[in-house]
Each structure stands twice: as C-alpha cells, then as structure tokens.
Amino acid sequence: MRAFVVTKYKEPLQEADVPEPTVGEHDVLVRVEAAGLNQLDEKIRAGELKQILPYKLPLILGNDVAGTVISVGTAVRGFKPGDEVYGRPDQDRIGTFAERIAVAEGDLALKPASISMNEAGSLPLVALTAWQALVERGKVRPGQKVLIHAGAGGVGSIAIQLAAHLGASVATTASGSNADFVRALGADTVIDYRSQDFEQLLTGYDLVLDSLGGETLEKSLRVLKPGGKAIEIAGPPEPTFAREAGLNPLLRLGVAALSRKIRKQAKKLGVTYEFMLMRASGDQLRQITTLIDQGVVRPVVGKVVGFDQTPQALQSLSQGGIRGKAVIGSS
C-alpha cells in the first residue's frame, strides 16, 4: 500500500510502501478518497508537537478522511461495505495520507449526502475543533459576542458559520481581500489584521477562539469581558490539558512553565485561558452532518491536489493564501 510518511522530523514526507492496515473487531477499513491538509500535520512533520504527541517514526501523516468502506470488523454494526464515510481518526491512529486506513467505528460518521468527497475530506478536524470550542467548551448562546481569529482559514471559516448559527454576534480577523468572504459566512464585524488593531476596536467579548498564539493571544485576553474565555488551539498548553492528556510529571512541569505567563495575565484580567487539542468523535460529526445537509454550515475547499503532490502541498500551507482548506483528492 502506498502512503506518505515522516521518516525524520523536519524532513519532507517520503512516499513508501507500507503494510496493509490491521482491522480490529471494532474497526472500519476505508478506501481513502479525500484527505484534508492541516497545520497540525505540518507541525507534526516539523517536530513541533513531539512533546505532547510523542509519535514513533516512521509515521503516516493525515488527520482527515473521506472515503468508502471496504470491510468492517466483526463487532461493527453501524457501517457496511460500500458506505461513504468521513471522520477524524483518533490521534493515536492517524494516517490518512495513504490508500487505505482502519478507523475505529466510533470515530466515523456517514458522509453528508449534500457534499462531495473532497468537501467531506476537508471537514472533520476543523469542524470538530469548532464544535468542541464553541458548543462543548464555550457553550455559546444567542446574544453573546464571539471573536474568531483567521476567519478565512480552515477552522475559522467553519467556526464563523457555527457561531452565527448559535446566535452569537461574530467578529473575525482577516485580510481586506477576504472581508466580503467572511461576511458571507456570517461575520458581523471584520477586522483587517494588516491595517487595524483588533484590540483597539473590540471590547466586552464572551469568547475568543484563537489559532495564532503569541501577541494575538495576549491581546485577545484584553478584549474579553470579566469572566470571558480564550480558547487557544496553537498553544501554549496548560496544566489541565497536560493532566487530561496523561503527560508524565516532568512534561507537566514543562507545560506549566510554558503557559505560566499567559495564565497569569488571564487571572489578572479576570478571564480564563484554555488550550484545546480536539479529539475524534463520530457522534459530534453526525450532529455536524445534520447542519451541513440543512445548509447551515458549508465546507470551504480552497485547493485540491493529487495524491502525488502531498509533500509539496503540505509544506506550502505555511505560505497561506488559501480560503478554507486544502485537500488531497480528485479534481
């Protein structure tokens, strides 16, 4: 079976022949027809997350899949051969940059009927991130004010739509050229990050979803109202995450040190800071599927590349310029 693997951190992906997936009794074997390209994949390749995601090399990358069921394990009841499915494999079982992958039944859902395979392949990681940040952790309610950074990106383009559906007033940061695009997704207020300072223009927000970190995160704390919450998906991790992730005591100390400054700033301002690493969930994907087939949320695919172009496409993510997601699939 052909796949693209990380053989050494910071090196380009290498195409290789790898063993066929092992299909357990609760697993579904999927023929990969589309796979999303994510910043998470690039960070893993670059070795930036090896402290909190200690993968063994060589490693097949890929965190999103859409495809067709080939076979199912003996205990699987929810899927059958021929079903079109999509999902985000558990973080310990990633590997969608391959011809086939075995995924736990609980991490999959039937593909939304109203969208293509490429569109379905773009969704799982970013849609689950948006759902877990806004619905599960943020508990966004009508009338609240939500700031979503990088609104034209993969997570941002879905999060804007979901937050608007939940009844929030949505602000986002984007380039001026993407202003109309993010407004069409549901943003009420658009800040041009190249010429405007969102900290000077926004105040009294209930929730911030940030994927940028650094100075943007520090400023985000200051636009929150007392009791507000900043959810960060770019880091730094904090002690609660480290404990829930089961990191060893030494790593927990390191994580606490990394986030001490931002946690101290948040406490002083009377707000909270949470680092979030999304998790796989077929149940949540089924709820997202309903929103997609109702036309409430639409996937945004900015670029589709062939399987052979995977290494170059992954490394080009850092250049930006893509609305929504880049996808490995068929044109």
PDB file of N, CA, C and O in Angstrom, residues 72-144:
ATOM      1  N   VAL A  72     -15.550  -4.328   7.333  1.00  0.00           N
ATOM      2  CA  VAL A  72     -15.753  -3.937   8.733  1.00  0.00           C
ATOM      3  C   VAL A  72     -15.363  -5.090   9.645  1.00  0.00           C
ATOM      4  O   VAL A  72     -15.408  -6.262   9.259  1.00  0.00           O
ATOM      5  N   GLY A  73     -14.977  -4.737  10.885  1.00  0.00           N
ATOM      6  CA  GLY A  73     -14.658  -5.739  11.883  1.00  0.00           C
ATOM      7  C   GLY A  73     -15.890  -6.497  12.335  1.00  0.00           C
ATOM      8  O   GLY A  73     -17.025  -6.064  12.115  1.00  0.00           O
ATOM      9  N   THR A  74     -15.668  -7.602  13.001  1.00  0.00           N
ATOM     10  CA  THR A  74     -16.769  -8.496  13.370  1.00  0.00           C
ATOM     11  C   THR A  74     -17.773  -7.871  14.333  1.00  0.00           C
ATOM     12  O   THR A  74     -18.927  -8.285  14.382  1.00  0.00           O
ATOM     13  N   ALA A  75     -17.353  -6.865  15.105  1.00  0.00           N
ATOM     14  CA  ALA A  75     -18.245  -6.244  16.084  1.00  0.00           C
ATOM     15  C   ALA A  75     -18.885  -4.948  15.586  1.00  0.00           C
ATOM     16  O   ALA A  75     -19.647  -4.316  16.312  1.00  0.00           O
ATOM     17  N   VAL A  76     -18.579  -4.534  14.364  1.00  0.00           N
ATOM     18  CA  VAL A  76     -19.105  -3.284  13.823  1.00  0.00           C
ATOM     19  C   VAL A  76     -20.554  -3.465  13.391  1.00  0.00           C
ATOM     20  O   VAL A  76     -20.890  -4.405  12.666  1.00  0.00           O
ATOM     21  N   ARG A  77     -21.419  -2.559  13.827  1.00  0.00           N
ATOM     22  CA  ARG A  77     -22.834  -2.622  13.491  1.00  0.00           C
ATOM     23  C   ARG A  77     -23.317  -1.391  12.725  1.00  0.00           C
ATOM     24  O   ARG A  77     -24.370  -1.436  12.088  1.00  0.00           O
ATOM     25  N   GLY A  78     -22.575  -0.300  12.786  1.00  0.00           N
ATOM     26  CA  GLY A  78     -23.066   0.949  12.212  1.00  0.00           C
ATOM     27  C   GLY A  78     -22.692   1.203  10.763  1.00  0.00           C
ATOM     28  O   GLY A  78     -23.191   2.151  10.153  1.00  0.00           O
ATOM     29  N   PHE A  79     -21.800   0.395  10.211  1.00  0.00           N
ATOM     30  CA  PHE A  79     -21.337   0.615   8.839  1.00  0.00           C
ATOM     31  C   PHE A  79     -21.256  -0.711   8.099  1.00  0.00           C
ATOM     32  O   PHE A  79     -21.099  -1.770   8.710  1.00  0.00           O
ATOM     33  N   LYS A  80     -21.314  -0.624   6.774  1.00  0.00           N
ATOM     34  CA  LYS A  80     -21.202  -1.815   5.926  1.00  0.00           C
ATOM     35  C   LYS A  80     -20.390  -1.460   4.684  1.00  0.00           C
ATOM     36  O   LYS A  80     -20.245  -0.270   4.344  1.00  0.00           O
ATOM     37  N   PRO A  81     -19.818  -2.447   4.007  1.00  0.00           N
ATOM     38  CA  PRO A  81     -19.064  -2.168   2.776  1.00  0.00           C
ATOM     39  C   PRO A  81     -19.910  -1.374   1.782  1.00  0.00           C
ATOM     40  O   PRO A  81     -21.106  -1.633   1.606  1.00  0.00           O
ATOM     41  N   GLY A  82     -19.264  -0.382   1.180  1.00  0.00           N
ATOM     42  CA  GLY A  82     -19.947   0.482   0.230  1.00  0.00           C
ATOM     43  C   GLY A  82     -20.428   1.792   0.811  1.00  0.00           C
ATOM     44  O   GLY A  82     -20.720   2.734   0.055  1.00  0.00           O
ATOM     45  N   ASP A  83     -20.518   1.893   2.148  1.00  0.00           N
ATOM     46  CA  ASP A  83     -20.926   3.155   2.771  1.00  0.00           C
ATOM     47  C   ASP A  83     -19.895   4.242   2.510  1.00  0.00           C
ATOM     48  O   ASP A  83     -18.684   3.997   2.568  1.00  0.00           O
ATOM     49  N   GLU A  84     -20.370   5.450   2.240  1.00  0.00           N
ATOM     50  CA  GLU A  84     -19.487   6.615   2.138  1.00  0.00           C
ATOM     51  C   GLU A  84     -19.410   7.264   3.510  1.00  0.00           C
ATOM     52  O   GLU A  84     -20.444   7.603   4.111  1.00  0.00           O
ATOM     53  N   VAL A  85     -18.187   7.431   4.008  1.00  0.00           N
ATOM     54  CA  VAL A  85     -17.993   7.887   5.382  1.00  0.00           C
ATOM     55  C   VAL A  85     -16.971   9.025   5.437  1.00  0.00           C
ATOM     56  O   VAL A  85     -16.237   9.282   4.470  1.00  0.00           O
ATOM     57  N   TYR A  86     -16.941   9.686   6.586  1.00  0.00           N
ATOM     58  CA  TYR A  86     -15.888  10.659   6.843  1.00  0.00           C
ATOM     59  C   TYR A  86     -15.573  10.651   8.318  1.00  0.00           C
ATOM     60  O   TYR A  86     -16.364  10.182   9.141  1.00  0.00           O
ATOM     61  N   GLY A  87     -14.370  11.162   8.676  1.00  0.00           N
ATOM     62  CA  GLY A  87     -14.013  11.158  10.088  1.00  0.00           C
ATOM     63  C   GLY A  87     -12.613  11.673  10.329  1.00  0.00           C
ATOM     64  O   GLY A  87     -11.842  11.913   9.396  1.00  0.00           O
ATOM     65  N   ARG A  88     -12.330  11.811  11.602  1.00  0.00           N
ATOM     66  CA  ARG A  88     -11.000  12.160  12.078  1.00  0.00           C
ATOM     67  C   ARG A  88     -10.538  10.985  12.925  1.00  0.00           C
ATOM     68  O   ARG A  88     -11.106  10.743  13.994  1.00  0.00           O
ATOM     69  N   PRO A  89      -9.548  10.208  12.476  1.00  0.00           N
ATOM     70  CA  PRO A  89      -9.083   9.091  13.294  1.00  0.00           C
ATOM     71  C   PRO A  89      -8.571   9.576  14.646  1.00  0.00           C
ATOM     72  O   PRO A  89      -8.123  10.717  14.789  1.00  0.00           O
ATOM     73  N   ASP A  90      -8.654   8.698  15.641  1.00  0.00           N
ATOM     74  CA  ASP A  90      -8.073   9.017  16.939  1.00  0.00           C
ATOM     75  C   ASP A  90      -6.624   9.439  16.761  1.00  0.00           C
ATOM     76  O   ASP A  90      -5.929   8.966  15.852  1.00  0.00           O
ATOM     77  N   GLN A  91      -6.143  10.348  17.634  1.00  0.00           N
ATOM     78  CA  GLN A  91      -4.785  10.884  17.467  1.00  0.00           C
ATOM     79  C   GLN A  91      -3.710   9.807  17.516  1.00  0.00           C
ATOM     80  O   GLN A  91      -2.603  10.008  16.999  1.00  0.00           O
ATOM     81  N   ASP A  92      -3.995   8.659  18.114  1.00  0.00           N
ATOM     82  CA  ASP A  92      -3.025   7.571  18.152  1.00  0.00           C
ATOM     83  C   ASP A  92      -3.085   6.692  16.913  1.00  0.00           C
ATOM     84  O   ASP A  92      -2.289   5.750  16.783  1.00  0.00           O
ATOM     85  N   ARG A  93      -4.033   7.003  15.991  1.00  0.00           N
ATOM     86  CA  ARG A  93      -4.207   6.149  14.816  1.00  0.00           C
ATOM     87  C   ARG A  93      -4.318   6.968  13.535  1.00  0.00           C
ATOM     88  O   ARG A  93      -5.009   6.567  12.597  1.00  0.00           O
ATOM     89  N   ILE A  94      -3.644   8.120  13.502  1.00  0.00           N
ATOM     90  CA  ILE A  94      -3.703   8.937  12.290  1.00  0.00           C
ATOM     91  C   ILE A  94      -3.024   8.197  11.141  1.00  0.00           C
ATOM     92  O   ILE A  94      -2.375   7.179  11.331  1.00  0.00           O
ATOM     93  N   GLY A  95      -3.170   8.734   9.926  1.00  0.00           N
ATOM     94  CA  GLY A  95      -2.527   8.083   8.789  1.00  0.00           C
ATOM     95  C   GLY A  95      -3.379   8.081   7.537  1.00  0.00           C
ATOM     96  O   GLY A  95      -3.411   7.094   6.803  1.00  0.00           O
ATOM     97  N   THR A  96      -4.050   9.216   7.261  1.00  0.00           N
ATOM     98  CA  THR A  96      -4.945   9.259   6.102  1.00  0.00           C
ATOM     99  C   THR A  96      -4.227   9.610   4.799  1.00  0.00           C
ATOM    100  O   THR A  96      -4.853   9.594   3.743  1.00  0.00           O
ATOM    101  N   PHE A  97      -2.929   9.911   4.869  1.00  0.00           N
ATOM    102  CA  PHE A  97      -2.174  10.131   3.640  1.00  0.00           C
ATOM    103  C   PHE A  97      -1.720   8.777   3.104  1.00  0.00           C
ATOM    104  O   PHE A  97      -0.536   8.500   2.920  1.00  0.00           O
ATOM    105  N   ALA A  98      -2.682   7.924   2.866  1.00  0.00           N
ATOM    106  CA  ALA A  98      -2.432   6.557   2.430  1.00  0.00           C
ATOM    107  C   ALA A  98      -3.621   6.110   1.593  1.00  0.00           C
ATOM    108  O   ALA A  98      -4.669   6.759   1.560  1.00  0.00           O
ATOM    109  N   GLU A  99      -3.461   4.977   0.928  1.00  0.00           N
ATOM    110  CA  GLU A  99      -4.556   4.485   0.091  1.00  0.00           C
ATOM    111  C   GLU A  99      -5.704   3.920   0.916  1.00  0.00           C
ATOM    112  O   GLU A  99      -6.866   3.984   0.514  1.00  0.00           O
ATOM    113  N   ARG A 100      -5.383   3.375   2.089  1.00  0.00           N
ATOM    114  CA  ARG A 100      -6.405   2.794   2.955  1.00  0.00           C
ATOM    115  C   ARG A 100      -6.039   3.047   4.409  1.00  0.00           C
ATOM    116  O   ARG A 100      -4.864   3.172   4.751  1.00  0.00           O
ATOM    117  N   ILE A 101      -7.061   3.090   5.263  1.00  0.00           N
ATOM    118  CA  ILE A 101      -6.827   3.263   6.690  1.00  0.00           C
ATOM    119  C   ILE A 101      -7.918   2.546   7.471  1.00  0.00           C
ATOM    120  O   ILE A 101      -9.085   2.510   7.044  1.00  0.00           O
ATOM    121  N   ALA A 102      -7.543   1.952   8.594  1.00  0.00           N
ATOM    122  CA  ALA A 102      -8.511   1.350   9.507  1.00  0.00           C
ATOM    123  C   ALA A 102      -8.836   2.377  10.599  1.00  0.00           C
ATOM    124  O   ALA A 102      -7.931   2.894  11.259  1.00  0.00           O
ATOM    125  N   VAL A 103     -10.117   2.669  10.776  1.00  0.00           N
ATOM    126  CA  VAL A 103     -10.573   3.678  11.730  1.00  0.00           C
ATOM    127  C   VAL A 103     -11.562   3.032  12.690  1.00  0.00           C
ATOM    128  O   VAL A 103     -12.402   2.219  12.276  1.00  0.00           O
ATOM    129  N   ALA A 104     -11.481   3.389  13.967  1.00  0.00           N
ATOM    130  CA  ALA A 104     -12.449   2.886  14.934  1.00  0.00           C
ATOM    131  C   ALA A 104     -13.859   3.326  14.549  1.00  0.00           C
ATOM    132  O   ALA A 104     -14.072   4.470  14.129  1.00  0.00           O
ATOM    133  N   GLU A 105     -14.811   2.415  14.687  1.00  0.00           N
ATOM    134  CA  GLU A 105     -16.193   2.706  14.311  1.00  0.00           C
ATOM    135  C   GLU A 105     -16.697   3.984  14.973  1.00  0.00           C
ATOM    136  O   GLU A 105     -17.390   4.798  14.350  1.00  0.00           O
ATOM    137  N   GLY A 106     -16.330   4.210  16.233  1.00  0.00           N
ATOM    138  CA  GLY A 106     -16.825   5.370  16.967  1.00  0.00           C
ATOM    139  C   GLY A 106     -16.288   6.697  16.486  1.00  0.00           C
ATOM    140  O   GLY A 106     -16.792   7.752  16.900  1.00  0.00           O
ATOM    141  N   ASP A 107     -15.272   6.673  15.625  1.00  0.00           N
ATOM    142  CA  ASP A 107     -14.679   7.917  15.131  1.00  0.00           C
ATOM    143  C   ASP A 107     -15.203   8.316  13.755  1.00  0.00           C
ATOM    144  O   ASP A 107     -14.800   9.345  13.217  1.00  0.00           O
ATOM    145  N   LEU A 108     -16.098   7.505  13.186  1.00  0.00           N
ATOM    146  CA  LEU A 108     -16.611   7.748  11.837  1.00  0.00           C
ATOM    147  C   LEU A 108     -18.075   8.137  11.852  1.00  0.00           C
ATOM    148  O   LEU A 108     -18.812   7.841  12.795  1.00  0.00           O
ATOM    149  N   ALA A 109     -18.496   8.789  10.768  1.00  0.00           N
ATOM    150  CA  ALA A 109     -19.906   9.072  10.524  1.00  0.00           C
ATOM    151  C   ALA A 109     -20.158   8.912   9.030  1.00  0.00           C
ATOM    152  O   ALA A 109     -19.228   8.982   8.217  1.00  0.00           O
ATOM    153  N   LEU A 110     -21.413   8.683   8.661  1.00  0.00           N
ATOM    154  CA  LEU A 110     -21.756   8.661   7.248  1.00  0.00           C
ATOM    155  C   LEU A 110     -21.514  10.042   6.652  1.00  0.00           C
ATOM    156  O   LEU A 110     -21.795  11.068   7.283  1.00  0.00           O
ATOM    157  N   LYS A 111     -20.994  10.075   5.449  1.00  0.00           N
ATOM    158  CA  LYS A 111     -20.705  11.340   4.782  1.00  0.00           C
ATOM    159  C   LYS A 111     -22.001  12.114   4.537  1.00  0.00           C
ATOM    160  O   LYS A 111     -23.014  11.526   4.166  1.00  0.00           O
ATOM    161  N   PRO A 112     -21.974  13.429   4.751  1.00  0.00           N
ATOM    162  CA  PRO A 112     -23.166  14.220   4.406  1.00  0.00           C
ATOM    163  C   PRO A 112     -23.562  13.993   2.951  1.00  0.00           C
ATOM    164  O   PRO A 112     -22.705  14.011   2.054  1.00  0.00           O
ATOM    165  N   ALA A 113     -24.835  13.784   2.716  1.00  0.00           N
ATOM    166  CA  ALA A 113     -25.300  13.442   1.371  1.00  0.00           C
ATOM    167  C   ALA A 113     -25.192  14.611   0.401  1.00  0.00           C
ATOM    168  O   ALA A 113     -25.103  14.404  -0.814  1.00  0.00           O
ATOM    169  N   SER A 114     -25.166  15.832   0.936  1.00  0.00           N
ATOM    170  CA  SER A 114     -25.266  17.013   0.080  1.00  0.00           C
ATOM    171  C   SER A 114     -23.921  17.533  -0.427  1.00  0.00           C
ATOM    172  O   SER A 114     -23.891  18.520  -1.163  1.00  0.00           O
ATOM    173  N   ILE A 115     -22.808  16.901  -0.033  1.00  0.00           N
ATOM    174  CA  ILE A 115     -21.494  17.423  -0.416  1.00  0.00           C
ATOM    175  C   ILE A 115     -20.647  16.335  -1.066  1.00  0.00           C
ATOM    176  O   ILE A 115     -20.939  15.143  -0.971  1.00  0.00           O
ATOM    177  N   SER A 116     -19.566  16.779  -1.729  1.00  0.00           N
ATOM    178  CA  SER A 116     -18.664  15.867  -2.435  1.00  0.00           C
ATOM    179  C   SER A 116     -17.686  15.210  -1.472  1.00  0.00           C
ATOM    180  O   SER A 116     -17.549  15.611  -0.317  1.00  0.00           O
ATOM    181  N   MET A 117     -16.975  14.211  -1.974  1.00  0.00           N
ATOM    182  CA  MET A 117     -15.925  13.569  -1.176  1.00  0.00           C
ATOM    183  C   MET A 117     -14.845  14.572  -0.787  1.00  0.00           C
ATOM    184  O   MET A 117     -14.372  14.580   0.351  1.00  0.00           O
ATOM    185  N   ASN A 118     -14.432  15.404  -1.732  1.00  0.00           N
ATOM    186  CA  ASN A 118     -13.395  16.393  -1.409  1.00  0.00           C
ATOM    187  C   ASN A 118     -13.858  17.327  -0.298  1.00  0.00           C
ATOM    188  O   ASN A 118     -13.093  17.645   0.620  1.00  0.00           O
ATOM    189  N   GLU A 119     -15.112  17.767  -0.366  1.00  0.00           N
ATOM    190  CA  GLU A 119     -15.635  18.654   0.678  1.00  0.00           C
ATOM    191  C   GLU A 119     -15.713  17.921   2.015  1.00  0.00           C
ATOM    192  O   GLU A 119     -15.362  18.475   3.055  1.00  0.00           O
ATOM    193  N   ALA A 120     -16.142  16.673   1.985  1.00  0.00           N
ATOM    194  CA  ALA A 120     -16.212  15.898   3.230  1.00  0.00           C
ATOM    195  C   ALA A 120     -14.826  15.684   3.816  1.00  0.00           C
ATOM    196  O   ALA A 120     -14.639  15.739   5.037  1.00  0.00           O
ATOM    197  N   GLY A 121     -13.842  15.455   2.963  1.00  0.00           N
ATOM    198  CA  GLY A 121     -12.474  15.248   3.440  1.00  0.00           C
ATOM    199  C   GLY A 121     -11.871  16.485   4.072  1.00  0.00           C
ATOM    200  O   GLY A 121     -10.925  16.393   4.860  1.00  0.00           O
ATOM    201  N   SER A 122     -12.426  17.639   3.764  1.00  0.00           N
ATOM    202  CA  SER A 122     -11.904  18.897   4.329  1.00  0.00           C
ATOM    203  C   SER A 122     -12.406  19.157   5.744  1.00  0.00           C
ATOM    204  O   SER A 122     -11.857  20.007   6.445  1.00  0.00           O
ATOM    205  N   LEU A 123     -13.431  18.440   6.170  1.00  0.00           N
ATOM    206  CA  LEU A 123     -14.195  18.895   7.333  1.00  0.00           C
ATOM    207  C   LEU A 123     -13.826  18.350   8.706  1.00  0.00           C
ATOM    208  O   LEU A 123     -13.867  19.104   9.688  1.00  0.00           O
ATOM    209  N   PRO A 124     -13.550  17.058   8.871  1.00  0.00           N
ATOM    210  CA  PRO A 124     -13.588  16.505  10.239  1.00  0.00           C
ATOM    211  C   PRO A 124     -12.776  17.265  11.279  1.00  0.00           C
ATOM    212  O   PRO A 124     -13.318  17.635  12.333  1.00  0.00           O
ATOM    213  N   LEU A 125     -11.497  17.494  11.051  1.00  0.00           N
ATOM    214  CA  LEU A 125     -10.675  18.125  12.078  1.00  0.00           C
ATOM    215  C   LEU A 125     -11.147  19.551  12.379  1.00  0.00           C
ATOM    216  O   LEU A 125     -11.309  19.925  13.541  1.00  0.00           O
ATOM    217  N   VAL A 126     -11.384  20.346  11.346  1.00  0.00           N
ATOM    218  CA  VAL A 126     -11.751  21.742  11.596  1.00  0.00           C
ATOM    219  C   VAL A 126     -13.165  21.863  12.145  1.00  0.00           C
ATOM    220  O   VAL A 126     -13.444  22.705  13.003  1.00  0.00           O
ATOM    221  N   ALA A 127     -14.075  21.020  11.671  1.00  0.00           N
ATOM    222  CA  ALA A 127     -15.444  21.088  12.159  1.00  0.00           C
ATOM    223  C   ALA A 127     -15.528  20.616  13.609  1.00  0.00           C
ATOM    224  O   ALA A 127     -16.251  21.210  14.422  1.00  0.00           O
ATOM    225  N   LEU A 128     -14.796  19.561  13.949  1.00  0.00           N
ATOM    226  CA  LEU A 128     -14.773  19.102  15.336  1.00  0.00           C
ATOM    227  C   LEU A 128     -14.105  20.125  16.247  1.00  0.00           C
ATOM    228  O   LEU A 128     -14.531  20.321  17.390  1.00  0.00           O
ATOM    229  N   THR A 129     -13.072  20.782  15.750  1.00  0.00           N
ATOM    230  CA  THR A 129     -12.423  21.836  16.531  1.00  0.00           C
ATOM    231  C   THR A 129     -13.416  22.954  16.836  1.00  0.00           C
ATOM    232  O   THR A 129     -13.538  23.407  17.983  1.00  0.00           O
ATOM    233  N   ALA A 130     -14.126  23.404  15.816  1.00  0.00           N
ATOM    234  CA  ALA A 130     -15.105  24.474  16.003  1.00  0.00           C
ATOM    235  C   ALA A 130     -16.213  24.034  16.963  1.00  0.00           C
ATOM    236  O   ALA A 130     -16.609  24.783  17.864  1.00  0.00           O
ATOM    237  N   TRP A 131     -16.705  22.818  16.798  1.00  0.00           N
ATOM    238  CA  TRP A 131     -17.791  22.313  17.650  1.00  0.00           C
ATOM    239  C   TRP A 131     -17.348  22.222  19.114  1.00  0.00           C
ATOM    240  O   TRP A 131     -18.051  22.663  20.024  1.00  0.00           O
ATOM    241  N   GLN A 132     -16.171  21.632  19.328  1.00  0.00           N
ATOM    242  CA  GLN A 132     -15.704  21.435  20.699  1.00  0.00           C
ATOM    243  C   GLN A 132     -15.364  22.753  21.379  1.00  0.00           C
ATOM    244  O   GLN A 132     -15.538  22.901  22.594  1.00  0.00           O
ATOM    245  N   ALA A 133     -14.885  23.743  20.595  1.00  0.00           N
ATOM    246  CA  ALA A 133     -14.573  25.049  21.174  1.00  0.00           C
ATOM    247  C   ALA A 133     -15.835  25.850  21.469  1.00  0.00           C
ATOM    248  O   ALA A 133     -15.974  26.437  22.554  1.00  0.00           O
ATOM    249  N   LEU A 134     -16.776  25.881  20.537  1.00  0.00           N
ATOM    250  CA  LEU A 134     -17.926  26.772  20.658  1.00  0.00           C
ATOM    251  C   LEU A 134     -19.107  26.137  21.401  1.00  0.00           C
ATOM    252  O   LEU A 134     -19.764  26.801  22.212  1.00  0.00           O
ATOM    253  N   VAL A 135     -19.381  24.878  21.120  1.00  0.00           N
ATOM    254  CA  VAL A 135     -20.537  24.219  21.714  1.00  0.00           C
ATOM    255  C   VAL A 135     -20.178  23.569  23.046  1.00  0.00           C
ATOM    256  O   VAL A 135     -20.823  23.806  24.072  1.00  0.00           O
ATOM    257  N   GLU A 136     -19.129  22.739  23.021  1.00  0.00           N
ATOM    258  CA  GLU A 136     -18.784  21.941  24.191  1.00  0.00           C
ATOM    259  C   GLU A 136     -18.127  22.776  25.293  1.00  0.00           C
ATOM    260  O   GLU A 136     -18.555  22.749  26.446  1.00  0.00           O
ATOM    261  N   ARG A 137     -17.097  23.517  24.950  1.00  0.00           N
ATOM    262  CA  ARG A 137     -16.370  24.298  25.958  1.00  0.00           C
ATOM    263  C   ARG A 137     -16.943  25.701  26.128  1.00  0.00           C
ATOM    264  O   ARG A 137     -17.103  26.186  27.244  1.00  0.00           O
ATOM    265  N   GLY A 138     -17.211  26.371  25.019  1.00  0.00           N
ATOM    266  CA  GLY A 138     -17.656  27.753  25.081  1.00  0.00           C
ATOM    267  C   GLY A 138     -19.117  27.915  25.451  1.00  0.00           C
ATOM    268  O   GLY A 138     -19.518  28.972  25.944  1.00  0.00           O
ATOM    269  N   LYS A 139     -19.921  26.868  25.164  1.00  0.00           N
ATOM    270  CA  LYS A 139     -21.368  26.926  25.450  1.00  0.00           C
ATOM    271  C   LYS A 139     -21.978  28.234  24.944  1.00  0.00           C
ATOM    272  O   LYS A 139     -22.687  28.960  25.663  1.00  0.00           O
ATOM    273  N   VAL A 140     -21.669  28.541  23.685  1.00  0.00           N
ATOM    274  CA  VAL A 140     -22.103  29.811  23.095  1.00  0.00           C
ATOM    275  C   VAL A 140     -23.625  29.867  23.024  1.00  0.00           C
ATOM    276  O   VAL A 140     -24.294  28.919  22.597  1.00  0.00           O
ATOM    277  N   ARG A 141     -24.168  31.015  23.430  1.00  0.00           N
ATOM    278  CA  ARG A 141     -25.612  31.222  23.467  1.00  0.00           C
ATOM    279  C   ARG A 141     -25.989  32.457  22.643  1.00  0.00           C
ATOM    280  O   ARG A 141     -25.146  33.323  22.390  1.00  0.00           O
ATOM    281  N   PRO A 142     -27.254  32.535  22.252  1.00  0.00           N
ATOM    282  CA  PRO A 142     -27.700  33.712  21.492  1.00  0.00           C
ATOM    283  C   PRO A 142     -27.400  35.004  22.245  1.00  0.00           C
ATOM    284  O   PRO A 142     -27.572  35.090  23.465  1.00  0.00           O
ATOM    285  N   GLY A 143     -26.925  35.995  21.497  1.00  0.00           N
ATOM    286  CA  GLY A 143     -26.642  37.300  22.070  1.00  0.00           C
ATOM    287  C   GLY A 143     -25.227  37.484  22.580  1.00  0.00           C
ATOM    288  O   GLY A 143     -24.828  38.611  22.896  1.00  0.00           O
ATOM    289  N   GLN A 144     -24.462  36.402  22.669  1.00  0.00           N
ATOM    290  CA  GLN A 144     -23.083  36.539  23.116  1.00  0.00           C
ATOM    291  C   GLN A 144     -22.210  37.083  21.992  1.00  0.00           C
ATOM    292  O   GLN A 144     -22.582  37.047  20.813  1.00  0.00           O
TER     293      GLN A 144
END
